[in-house]
C-alpha cells in the first residue's frame, strides 16, 4: 500500500472520529444548558395515617417532589379522571388536619416536596357519589395534575383506578 494512501485513509478516519466526538460534545452541552430550564417533578398518591399524641386520621396523601435543578412554584394539585378534573378542596379550617395542609402557591426548590392530604372517608364518599351519579367511570385511571405558576401543566399517571377509591359498602 502506498504511504500517501495510508495517510489519507488515516486522516479521513481521524476527521470522522473528531466530527463524531464534536457532535457528542454538542449534545452534552445542549442537555446541560436545557437542564435548568426544564421542570422535572414526580407525584404519587398513597394511603396512610396522620398520628400525633391526641389525633389520628386515615388519609390519602398526594406527594409532589421537585426532582429538577430549577425551583418550581406549584399553584395547585388536582386529580383527573378521563376528561374531568377533580379539584381538591382544602380541608375545612378548624379541623386538626388543616394544620398539615399546604398553603398554595408553594415554592419547591430542588429535592423539596409538598403533600396534600385527603381525608380517607370523605374522599371515598365523594368518589362513590361521582360514580353513582355516572359522572365518572369506575374503570378509568386516575391522574395527578400539577399546575405551576408559569402555567405549565404536568400530568402523572397513577396505577390507581377509580374503583380503588369507591366505597362498595354503600
mmCIF file of C-alpha atoms in Angstrom:
data_model
loop_
_atom_site.group_PDB
_atom_site.id
_atom_site.type_symbol
_atom_site.label_atom_id
_atom_site.label_comp_id
_atom_site.label_asym_id
_atom_site.label_seq_id
_atom_site.Cartn_x
_atom_site.Cartn_y
_atom_site.Cartn_z
ATOM 1 C CA UNK A 1 0.000 0.000 0.000
ATOM 2 C CA UNK A 2 1.212 3.454 -0.909
ATOM 3 C CA UNK A 3 2.121 5.563 2.135
ATOM 4 C CA UNK A 4 0.157 8.536 0.720
ATOM 5 C CA UNK A 5 -2.996 6.411 0.508
ATOM 6 C CA UNK A 6 -2.414 5.125 4.062
ATOM 7 C CA UNK A 7 -2.112 8.634 5.490
ATOM 8 C CA UNK A 8 -5.154 9.820 3.521
ATOM 9 C CA UNK A 9 -7.259 6.980 4.962
ATOM 10 C CA UNK A 10 -5.801 7.585 8.447
ATOM 11 C CA UNK A 11 -6.627 11.310 8.170
ATOM 12 C CA UNK A 12 -10.187 10.586 6.979
ATOM 13 C CA UNK A 13 -10.793 8.235 9.917
ATOM 14 C CA UNK A 14 -9.355 10.803 12.326
ATOM 15 C CA UNK A 15 -11.536 13.579 10.875
ATOM 16 C CA UNK A 16 -14.632 11.371 11.114
ATOM 17 C CA UNK A 17 -13.911 10.493 14.734
ATOM 18 C CA UNK A 18 -13.286 14.165 15.512
ATOM 19 C CA UNK A 19 -16.628 15.136 13.967
ATOM 20 C CA UNK A 20 -18.421 12.393 15.917
ATOM 21 C CA UNK A 21 -16.819 13.458 19.207
ATOM 22 C CA UNK A 22 -17.727 17.089 18.434
ATOM 23 C CA UNK A 23 -21.363 16.109 17.822
ATOM 24 C CA UNK A 24 -21.491 14.200 21.125
ATOM 25 C CA UNK A 25 -19.966 17.197 22.921
ATOM 26 C CA UNK A 26 -22.625 19.455 21.362
ATOM 27 C CA UNK A 27 -25.438 17.150 22.536
ATOM 28 C CA UNK A 28 -23.999 17.056 26.060
ATOM 29 C CA UNK A 29 -23.651 20.851 26.090
ATOM 30 C CA UNK A 30 -27.258 21.322 24.929
ATOM 31 C CA UNK A 31 -28.502 18.880 27.564
ATOM 32 C CA UNK A 32 -26.546 20.726 30.274
ATOM 33 C CA UNK A 33 -27.974 24.032 29.026
ATOM 34 C CA UNK A 34 -31.566 22.749 28.961
ATOM 35 C CA UNK A 35 -31.490 21.017 32.361
ATOM 36 C CA UNK A 36 -32.011 24.177 34.458
ATOM 37 C CA UNK A 37 -34.808 25.283 32.130
ATOM 38 C CA UNK A 38 -36.779 22.022 32.169
ATOM 39 C CA UNK A 39 -39.176 21.193 35.010
ATOM 40 C CA UNK A 40 -38.681 17.718 36.467
ATOM 41 C CA UNK A 41 -41.184 16.559 39.077
ATOM 42 C CA UNK A 42 -42.773 13.376 40.365
ATOM 43 C CA UNK A 43 -46.115 12.727 42.040
ATOM 44 C CA UNK A 44 -47.798 9.793 43.725
ATOM 45 C CA UNK A 45 -50.906 9.040 45.753
ATOM 46 C CA UNK A 46 -50.895 6.647 48.678
ATOM 47 C CA UNK A 47 -52.877 5.735 51.752
ATOM 48 C CA UNK A 48 -51.561 6.470 55.206
ATOM 49 C CA UNK A 49 -52.397 7.890 58.601
ATOM 50 C CA UNK A 50 -51.592 11.079 60.435
ATOM 51 C CA UNK A 51 -50.884 10.355 64.069
ATOM 52 C CA UNK A 52 -49.825 12.540 66.951
ATOM 53 C CA UNK A 53 -50.388 12.449 70.712
ATOM 54 C CA UNK A 54 -54.089 13.301 70.570
ATOM 55 C CA UNK A 55 -55.067 12.864 66.939
ATOM 56 C CA UNK A 56 -55.408 10.028 64.428
ATOM 57 C CA UNK A 57 -56.879 10.150 60.928
ATOM 58 C CA UNK A 58 -56.662 7.891 57.885
ATOM 59 C CA UNK A 59 -55.793 9.884 54.788
ATOM 60 C CA UNK A 60 -54.791 9.647 51.171
ATOM 61 C CA UNK A 61 -51.692 11.709 50.569
ATOM 62 C CA UNK A 62 -50.605 13.160 47.262
ATOM 63 C CA UNK A 63 -46.859 13.742 47.332
ATOM 64 C CA UNK A 64 -45.282 16.119 44.797
ATOM 65 C CA UNK A 65 -41.461 16.277 44.557
ATOM 66 C CA UNK A 66 -39.251 18.665 42.571
ATOM 67 C CA UNK A 67 -36.545 16.436 41.060
ATOM 68 C CA UNK A 68 -35.041 19.132 38.835
ATOM 69 C CA UNK A 69 -32.493 21.860 39.423
ATOM 70 C CA UNK A 70 -34.946 24.663 38.702
ATOM 71 C CA UNK A 71 -37.152 25.913 41.570
ATOM 72 C CA UNK A 72 -40.854 25.402 40.778
ATOM 73 C CA UNK A 73 -43.847 27.204 42.257
ATOM 74 C CA UNK A 74 -46.823 24.850 42.467
ATOM 75 C CA UNK A 75 -50.104 26.712 42.049
ATOM 76 C CA UNK A 76 -52.400 23.750 42.710
ATOM 77 C CA UNK A 77 -52.717 19.981 42.662
ATOM 78 C CA UNK A 78 -55.788 18.207 41.312
ATOM 79 C CA UNK A 79 -56.863 14.791 40.124
ATOM 80 C CA UNK A 80 -58.076 13.984 36.633
ATOM 81 C CA UNK A 81 -60.340 11.120 35.604
ATOM 82 C CA UNK A 82 -60.925 10.778 31.855
ATOM 83 C CA UNK A 83 -61.735 14.360 30.797
ATOM 84 C CA UNK A 84 -62.963 15.517 34.213
ATOM 85 C CA UNK A 85 -60.791 17.451 36.652
ATOM 86 C CA UNK A 86 -61.439 16.856 40.346
ATOM 87 C CA UNK A 87 -60.299 19.935 42.228
ATOM 88 C CA UNK A 88 -59.230 19.093 45.750
ATOM 89 C CA UNK A 89 -60.953 21.492 48.101
ATOM 90 C CA UNK A 90 -58.842 22.484 51.036
ATOM 91 C CA UNK A 91 -59.602 20.746 54.275
ATOM 92 C CA UNK A 92 -62.045 22.616 56.459
ATOM 93 C CA UNK A 93 -60.486 25.190 58.723
ATOM 94 C CA UNK A 94 -60.721 24.407 62.416
ATOM 95 C CA UNK A 95 -60.015 20.687 61.937
ATOM 96 C CA UNK A 96 -56.737 19.367 63.256
ATOM 97 C CA UNK A 97 -55.827 18.070 59.786
ATOM 98 C CA UNK A 98 -55.877 21.622 58.398
ATOM 99 C CA UNK A 99 -52.573 22.243 60.198
ATOM 100 C CA UNK A 100 -50.934 19.825 57.745
ATOM 101 C CA UNK A 101 -52.497 21.391 54.643
ATOM 102 C CA UNK A 102 -50.089 23.390 52.429
ATOM 103 C CA UNK A 103 -50.915 26.977 51.542
ATOM 104 C CA UNK A 104 -50.737 27.336 47.771
ATOM 105 C CA UNK A 105 -48.809 28.588 45.877
ATOM 106 C CA UNK A 106 -45.839 26.615 47.243
ATOM 107 C CA UNK A 107 -42.243 27.108 46.058
ATOM 108 C CA UNK A 108 -40.309 23.857 45.734
ATOM 109 C CA UNK A 109 -36.541 24.036 45.462
ATOM 110 C CA UNK A 110 -34.507 21.064 44.232
ATOM 111 C CA UNK A 111 -35.403 17.941 46.230
ATOM 112 C CA UNK A 112 -38.222 19.600 48.193
ATOM 113 C CA UNK A 113 -41.756 18.246 48.307
ATOM 114 C CA UNK A 114 -45.292 19.183 49.236
ATOM 115 C CA UNK A 115 -48.020 16.816 50.409
ATOM 116 C CA UNK A 116 -51.759 17.292 50.054
ATOM 117 C CA UNK A 117 -53.874 15.239 52.451
ATOM 118 C CA UNK A 118 -57.351 13.978 51.649
ATOM 119 C CA UNK A 119 -59.465 12.572 54.498
ATOM 120 C CA UNK A 120 -59.914 8.882 53.676
ATOM 121 C CA UNK A 121 -63.658 8.565 54.425
ATOM 122 C CA UNK A 122 -64.687 11.891 52.853
ATOM 123 C CA UNK A 123 -62.702 11.251 49.684
ATOM 124 C CA UNK A 124 -64.153 7.743 49.272
ATOM 125 C CA UNK A 125 -67.703 9.063 49.766
ATOM 126 C CA UNK A 126 -67.147 11.871 47.232
ATOM 127 C CA UNK A 127 -65.702 9.479 44.616
ATOM 128 C CA UNK A 128 -68.501 6.958 45.232
ATOM 129 C CA UNK A 129 -71.123 9.677 44.704
ATOM 130 C CA UNK A 130 -69.500 10.678 41.409
ATOM 131 C CA UNK A 131 -69.609 7.049 40.233
ATOM 132 C CA UNK A 132 -73.237 6.549 41.369
ATOM 133 C CA UNK A 133 -74.260 9.742 39.543
ATOM 134 C CA UNK A 134 -72.376 8.461 36.461
ATOM 135 C CA UNK A 135 -70.090 11.475 36.308
ATOM 136 C CA UNK A 136 -67.005 9.241 36.273
ATOM 137 C CA UNK A 137 -66.411 5.585 35.397
ATOM 138 C CA UNK A 138 -65.054 3.073 37.926
ATOM 139 C CA UNK A 139 -62.617 1.642 35.371
ATOM 140 C CA UNK A 140 -60.977 4.954 34.473
ATOM 141 C CA UNK A 141 -57.414 5.611 35.594
ATOM 142 C CA UNK A 142 -56.646 8.488 37.953
ATOM 143 C CA UNK A 143 -54.022 11.089 37.012
ATOM 144 C CA UNK A 144 -52.395 13.640 39.299
ATOM 145 C CA UNK A 145 -52.279 17.092 37.682
ATOM 146 C CA UNK A 146 -49.893 19.793 38.872
ATOM 147 C CA UNK A 147 -50.211 23.396 37.720
ATOM 148 C CA UNK A 148 -47.232 25.682 38.163
ATOM 149 C CA UNK A 149 -47.053 29.450 38.476
ATOM 150 C CA UNK A 150 -45.800 29.759 34.889
ATOM 151 C CA UNK A 151 -48.962 27.913 33.701
ATOM 152 C CA UNK A 152 -47.180 24.656 32.951
ATOM 153 C CA UNK A 153 -49.444 21.644 33.480
ATOM 154 C CA UNK A 154 -47.805 18.354 34.429
ATOM 155 C CA UNK A 155 -49.842 15.154 34.356
ATOM 156 C CA UNK A 156 -48.755 11.981 36.182
ATOM 157 C CA UNK A 157 -50.368 8.616 35.539
ATOM 158 C CA UNK A 158 -51.039 6.635 38.701
ATOM 159 C CA UNK A 159 -51.524 2.894 38.983
ATOM 160 C CA UNK A 160 -54.857 3.551 40.677
ATOM 161 C CA UNK A 161 -58.258 3.271 39.043
ATOM 162 C CA UNK A 162 -61.391 4.972 40.351
ATOM 163 C CA UNK A 163 -62.585 1.587 41.668
ATOM 164 C CA UNK A 164 -59.745 1.684 44.231
ATOM 165 C CA UNK A 165 -61.468 4.604 45.974
ATOM 166 C CA UNK A 166 -65.120 3.577 45.586
ATOM 167 C CA UNK A 167 -66.904 2.662 48.790
ATOM 168 C CA UNK A 168 -68.598 -0.642 47.816
ATOM 169 C CA UNK A 169 -70.427 -0.942 51.151
ATOM 170 C CA UNK A 170 -72.727 1.941 50.318
#
